[in-house]
Tab-separated table of C-alpha atoms and ligand atoms in Angstrom:
chain	number	residue	atom	x	y	z
A	1	MET	CA	94.194	-110.042	-118.116
A	2	SER	CA	94.468	-106.261	-118.460
A	3	ALA	CA	92.100	-103.796	-116.854
A	4	ASP	CA	90.473	-103.440	-120.277
A	5	GLY	CA	89.630	-107.133	-120.249
A	6	LEU	CA	90.156	-107.777	-123.965
A	7	THR	CA	93.886	-108.447	-124.235
A	8	GLY	CA	94.469	-111.528	-126.357
A	9	ARG	CA	90.757	-112.083	-126.930
A	10	HIS	CA	89.531	-112.789	-130.455
A	11	VAL	CA	86.856	-110.226	-131.287
A	12	VAL	CA	84.967	-110.521	-134.582
A	13	VAL	CA	83.113	-107.415	-135.737
A	14	SER	CA	80.835	-107.070	-138.753
A	15	ALA	CA	80.300	-103.612	-140.208
A	16	GLY	CA	78.611	-101.752	-143.015
A	17	PRO	CA	75.765	-102.660	-145.324
A	18	THR	CA	75.382	-105.682	-147.557
A	19	TYR	CA	74.583	-105.406	-151.242
A	20	GLU	CA	72.217	-107.957	-152.707
A	21	ASP	CA	72.632	-108.151	-156.464
A	22	ILE	CA	69.566	-107.976	-158.706
A	23	ASP	CA	71.415	-108.085	-162.034
A	24	PRO	CA	74.959	-107.167	-163.181
A	25	VAL	CA	74.323	-103.423	-162.641
A	26	ARG	CA	71.763	-103.178	-159.816
A	27	PHE	CA	71.575	-104.179	-156.200
A	28	LEU	CA	69.529	-103.745	-153.015
A	29	GLY	CA	71.487	-101.953	-150.296
A	30	ASN	CA	71.015	-99.782	-147.244
A	31	ARG	CA	72.391	-96.601	-145.729
A	32	SER	CA	74.844	-98.079	-143.217
A	33	SER	CA	78.213	-96.294	-143.464
A	34	GLY	CA	80.155	-98.853	-141.406
A	35	LYS	CA	81.461	-96.127	-139.075
A	36	MET	CA	80.124	-97.697	-135.859
A	37	GLY	CA	81.565	-101.141	-136.614
A	38	PHE	CA	84.910	-99.690	-137.710
A	39	ALA	CA	85.054	-97.619	-134.499
A	40	ILE	CA	84.423	-100.784	-132.449
A	41	ALA	CA	87.161	-102.645	-134.334
A	42	ALA	CA	89.600	-99.746	-133.770
A	43	ALA	CA	88.788	-99.565	-130.055
A	44	ALA	CA	89.156	-103.348	-129.637
A	45	VAL	CA	92.572	-103.353	-131.347
A	46	ARG	CA	93.702	-100.579	-129.036
A	47	ARG	CA	92.723	-102.750	-126.054
A	48	GLY	CA	94.978	-105.540	-127.277
A	49	ALA	CA	92.298	-107.756	-128.803
A	50	ARG	CA	92.930	-109.827	-131.925
A	51	VAL	CA	90.299	-108.409	-134.253
A	52	THR	CA	88.674	-109.790	-137.386
A	53	LEU	CA	86.671	-107.091	-139.142
A	54	VAL	CA	84.192	-108.394	-141.702
A	55	ALA	CA	83.232	-105.372	-143.772
A	56	GLY	CA	80.456	-104.920	-146.276
A	57	PRO	CA	80.909	-102.394	-149.122
A	58	VAL	CA	82.108	-99.226	-147.355
A	59	ALA	CA	84.403	-96.313	-148.197
A	60	LEU	CA	86.459	-96.437	-145.015
A	61	PRO	CA	90.162	-97.031	-144.371
A	62	THR	CA	91.111	-100.033	-142.264
A	63	PRO	CA	91.081	-98.886	-138.646
A	64	GLY	CA	94.028	-99.230	-136.308
A	65	ALA	CA	96.307	-100.105	-139.246
A	66	GLY	CA	99.766	-100.766	-137.854
A	67	GLU	CA	98.547	-100.420	-134.252
A	68	GLY	CA	97.779	-104.025	-133.465
A	69	ASP	CA	96.394	-107.306	-134.671
A	70	LEU	CA	93.578	-106.591	-137.126
A	71	ARG	CA	92.537	-108.627	-140.126
A	72	ARG	CA	89.975	-107.123	-142.507
A	73	ILE	CA	87.809	-109.269	-144.755
A	74	ASP	CA	85.749	-107.454	-147.381
A	75	VAL	CA	82.463	-108.992	-148.481
A	76	ARG	CA	79.477	-107.853	-150.513
A	77	SER	CA	76.365	-109.901	-149.810
A	78	ALA	CA	74.643	-111.217	-146.682
A	79	ALA	CA	75.557	-114.764	-147.736
A	80	GLN	CA	79.237	-113.806	-148.072
A	81	MET	CA	79.151	-112.038	-144.696
A	82	HIS	CA	77.591	-115.128	-143.090
A	83	ALA	CA	80.332	-117.355	-144.563
A	84	ALA	CA	83.158	-114.971	-143.567
A	85	VAL	CA	81.925	-114.617	-139.980
A	86	PHE	CA	81.634	-118.386	-139.563
A	87	ALA	CA	85.071	-118.904	-141.157
A	88	ALA	CA	86.507	-116.478	-138.553
A	89	MET	CA	85.319	-118.640	-135.646
A	90	PRO	CA	86.238	-119.532	-132.952
A	91	ALA	CA	86.026	-116.180	-131.218
A	92	ASP	CA	85.421	-114.878	-127.708
A	93	VAL	CA	83.154	-112.078	-128.884
A	94	TYR	CA	81.047	-111.365	-131.969
A	95	ILE	CA	79.656	-107.879	-132.432
A	96	GLY	CA	77.156	-107.677	-135.287
A	97	ALA	CA	77.246	-103.998	-136.169
A	98	ALA	CA	76.536	-104.655	-139.855
A	99	ALA	CA	73.171	-103.784	-141.354
A	100	VAL	CA	72.707	-107.178	-142.969
A	101	ALA	CA	69.976	-107.385	-145.614
A	102	ASP	CA	67.001	-109.383	-144.382
A	103	PHE	CA	65.961	-110.254	-147.947
A	104	THR	CA	67.845	-111.037	-151.136
A	105	PRO	CA	66.624	-111.616	-154.714
A	106	GLN	CA	65.685	-115.247	-155.242
A	107	GLN	CA	67.696	-115.187	-158.480
A	108	VAL	CA	70.337	-112.833	-159.825
A	109	ALA	CA	69.566	-112.059	-163.480
A	110	THR	CA	72.566	-112.884	-165.658
A	111	GLY	CA	71.880	-109.951	-168.007
A	112	LYS	CA	70.665	-106.423	-167.268
A	113	ILE	CA	66.902	-106.439	-166.720
A	114	LYS	CA	65.299	-104.317	-169.458
A	115	LYS	CA	62.027	-102.465	-169.215
A	116	GLN	CA	59.487	-103.727	-171.716
A	117	PRO	CA	57.189	-101.326	-173.589
A	118	GLY	CA	53.815	-101.133	-171.861
A	119	GLU	CA	54.989	-103.040	-168.767
A	120	PRO	CA	53.529	-101.176	-165.747
A	121	GLY	CA	56.022	-102.450	-163.159
A	122	LEU	CA	58.430	-105.157	-162.154
A	123	THR	CA	57.986	-107.664	-159.354
A	124	LEU	CA	61.146	-108.904	-157.644
A	125	GLN	CA	60.886	-112.176	-155.776
A	126	LEU	CA	62.894	-111.896	-152.543
A	127	VAL	CA	63.841	-114.616	-150.075
A	128	ARG	CA	65.039	-114.321	-146.480
A	129	THR	CA	68.754	-114.261	-145.803
A	130	ARG	CA	70.243	-116.411	-143.052
A	131	ASP	CA	70.535	-114.606	-139.733
A	132	ILE	CA	74.226	-114.530	-138.778
A	133	LEU	CA	73.634	-113.709	-135.116
A	134	ALA	CA	70.855	-116.229	-134.582
A	135	ASP	CA	72.847	-118.955	-136.375
A	136	LEU	CA	75.928	-118.204	-134.227
A	137	ALA	CA	73.811	-118.312	-131.055
A	138	GLY	CA	72.725	-121.863	-131.889
A	139	HIS	CA	76.160	-123.042	-133.035
A	140	GLY	CA	78.608	-125.241	-131.152
A	141	LEU	CA	81.246	-122.543	-131.597
A	142	ARG	CA	79.057	-119.813	-130.086
A	143	PRO	CA	81.272	-116.936	-128.920
A	144	ARG	CA	80.941	-116.282	-125.215
A	145	VAL	CA	79.590	-112.796	-125.786
A	146	LEU	CA	77.202	-112.088	-128.680
A	147	VAL	CA	76.240	-108.467	-129.322
A	148	GLY	CA	73.627	-107.269	-131.800
A	149	PHE	CA	72.536	-103.854	-132.994
A	150	ALA	CA	68.976	-102.710	-133.484
A	151	ALA	CA	68.194	-99.622	-135.529
A	152	GLU	CA	64.636	-98.629	-134.747
A	153	THR	CA	62.364	-95.742	-135.664
A	154	HIS	CA	59.881	-96.358	-132.790
A	155	ASP	CA	59.160	-98.655	-129.813
A	156	MET	CA	62.937	-99.028	-129.451
A	157	GLU	CA	63.065	-100.916	-126.164
A	158	ARG	CA	60.329	-103.381	-127.089
A	159	TYR	CA	61.875	-104.284	-130.475
A	160	ALA	CA	65.442	-104.344	-129.090
A	161	ARG	CA	64.523	-106.606	-126.180
A	162	GLY	CA	62.575	-108.812	-128.622
A	163	LYS	CA	65.733	-109.269	-130.720
A	164	LEU	CA	67.807	-109.864	-127.588
A	165	SER	CA	65.674	-112.856	-126.659
A	166	ASP	CA	64.737	-114.129	-130.173
A	167	LYS	CA	68.382	-114.180	-131.312
A	168	ARG	CA	69.625	-115.342	-127.875
A	169	LEU	CA	72.127	-112.487	-127.497
A	170	ASP	CA	74.018	-111.237	-124.454
A	171	LEU	CA	73.715	-107.549	-125.325
A	172	ILE	CA	71.868	-105.455	-127.860
A	173	ALA	CA	72.782	-101.879	-128.716
A	174	ALA	CA	69.745	-99.971	-129.898
A	175	ASN	CA	69.738	-96.688	-131.695
A	176	ARG	CA	66.926	-94.575	-132.953
A	177	VAL	CA	67.278	-93.882	-136.662
A	178	GLY	CA	66.042	-90.729	-138.316
A	179	MET	CA	67.187	-88.406	-135.521
A	180	ALA	CA	69.693	-85.610	-136.199
A	181	GLY	CA	73.192	-86.343	-134.871
A	182	SER	CA	72.792	-90.099	-134.709
A	183	GLY	CA	72.439	-93.149	-136.896
A	184	PHE	CA	73.955	-94.371	-140.104
A	185	GLU	CA	76.109	-91.673	-141.678
A	186	SER	CA	76.811	-89.559	-138.615
A	187	ASP	CA	80.141	-89.480	-136.724
A	188	ASP	CA	78.135	-89.311	-133.493
A	189	ASN	CA	75.555	-91.677	-132.141
A	190	ALA	CA	73.461	-92.407	-129.075
A	191	LEU	CA	72.864	-95.983	-127.960
A	192	VAL	CA	70.867	-97.759	-125.323
A	193	VAL	CA	72.391	-101.130	-124.491
A	194	TYR	CA	70.049	-103.811	-123.154
A	195	GLY	CA	70.943	-107.152	-121.617
A	196	ALA	CA	69.631	-109.403	-118.869
A	197	GLY	CA	69.189	-107.003	-115.962
A	198	LEU	CA	70.878	-104.215	-117.902
A	199	GLU	CA	69.761	-100.957	-119.463
A	200	CYS	CA	72.579	-98.510	-120.127
A	201	ALA	CA	72.276	-95.262	-122.107
A	202	LEU	CA	75.487	-94.260	-123.915
A	203	GLY	CA	75.980	-90.865	-125.568
A	204	PRO	CA	75.216	-88.867	-127.574
A	205	ALA	CA	78.942	-89.008	-128.243
A	206	PRO	CA	81.415	-89.642	-131.067
A	207	LYS	CA	81.176	-93.234	-132.303
A	208	ILE	CA	84.778	-93.973	-131.213
A	209	GLU	CA	83.912	-93.017	-127.630
A	210	LEU	CA	80.702	-95.072	-127.683
A	211	ALA	CA	82.705	-98.007	-129.031
A	212	GLY	CA	84.965	-97.872	-125.972
A	213	ARG	CA	82.012	-97.795	-123.589
A	214	LEU	CA	80.296	-100.662	-125.378
A	215	LEU	CA	83.531	-102.678	-125.081
A	216	ASP	CA	83.559	-101.958	-121.320
A	217	LEU	CA	80.179	-103.736	-121.118
A	218	VAL	CA	81.464	-106.597	-123.288
A	219	ALA	CA	84.575	-107.001	-121.108
A	220	GLN	CA	82.347	-107.011	-118.038
A	221	ARG	CA	80.256	-109.866	-119.506
A	222	LEU	CA	83.425	-111.829	-120.338
A	223	GLU	CA	84.653	-111.343	-116.788
A	224	ASP	CA	81.269	-112.378	-115.293
A	225	ASP	CA	81.499	-115.552	-117.394
A	226	SER	CA	85.079	-116.456	-116.546
A	227	PRO	CA	85.732	-119.562	-114.414
A	228	ALA	CA	87.678	-117.398	-111.960
A	229	SER	CA	84.655	-115.146	-111.370
A	230	GLY	CA	82.409	-118.237	-110.901
A	231	MET	CA	84.810	-119.477	-108.207
A	232	ALA	CA	84.806	-116.118	-106.511
A	233	GLU	CA	81.001	-116.142	-106.383
A	234	THR	CA	80.763	-119.606	-104.800
A	235	ARG	CA	83.340	-118.945	-102.123
B	301	C5P	O1	66.452	-108.293	-137.032
B	301	C5P	P1	67.353	-107.158	-137.391
B	301	C5P	O2	67.907	-107.262	-138.787
B	301	C5P	O3	66.796	-105.793	-137.124
B	301	C5P	O4	68.561	-107.326	-136.340
B	301	C5P	C1	69.696	-106.525	-136.406
B	301	C5P	C2	70.867	-107.299	-135.868
B	301	C5P	O5	70.882	-108.610	-136.425
B	301	C5P	C3	72.195	-106.667	-136.250
B	301	C5P	O6	73.101	-106.900	-135.209
B	301	C5P	C4	72.587	-107.430	-137.519
B	301	C5P	O7	73.995	-107.424	-137.698
B	301	C5P	C5	72.039	-108.812	-137.227
B	301	C5P	N1	71.627	-109.577	-138.411
B	301	C5P	C6	72.328	-110.733	-138.753
B	301	C5P	N2	71.966	-111.445	-139.863
B	301	C5P	C7	70.918	-111.065	-140.613
B	301	C5P	C8	70.170	-109.913	-140.266
B	301	C5P	C9	70.565	-109.184	-139.163
B	301	C5P	O8	73.289	-111.089	-138.046
B	301	C5P	N3	70.600	-111.785	-141.693
């Protein structure tokens, strides 16, 4: 194992938004650019990991192309992202950096929805999507380290720690959205990573630098979990 702790590990990263189709020309989306997830994938490849990057609709080139072992799978919807992440298992690490839609239209209209004269509005019936992280946490093929992201506008620690325990994650990286120089479209970000007995503020810094520091924490968790470290502790 290298000092970076990820050599030869299979790391699956999800990135970007999902688009939930309403009809053939409209969808529900969000403002995620995918930059954070792509930076994590690039940093993991550089550390010798075997990376599967599951990307929602983003306008970004494949990171680390030609530098190492990276496979990119492009998807559109939350359901497709769920299927692609599960198809990529088994993995040592899953980092859910994607902003997965929580709701999707119950039905996709086959033709373009037209406004009717005199109709005051339109009600869309939405249903919950399946939670990729929570489903992985309860799965027989659960990766050893599960990392989630929490974008919050307020009460960041409370909501992030809530997700950490509800989704049974090892780490959660929280960022405050709506602040200048951080969040979805920015090249920089500031994160607070929470875990059992852990609170670690990272940045503000370029996303590629934050990605490296987040992977340090992931590698540390993998090492803590390894049979060799268990033996060392019981000696
Ligand atoms: O609950 P919330 O959507 O805020 O949690 C965000 C985290 O959960 C992110 O890591 C995101 O990738 C993940 N998530 C997921 N599947 C969903 C919704 C969110 O894996 N359906």
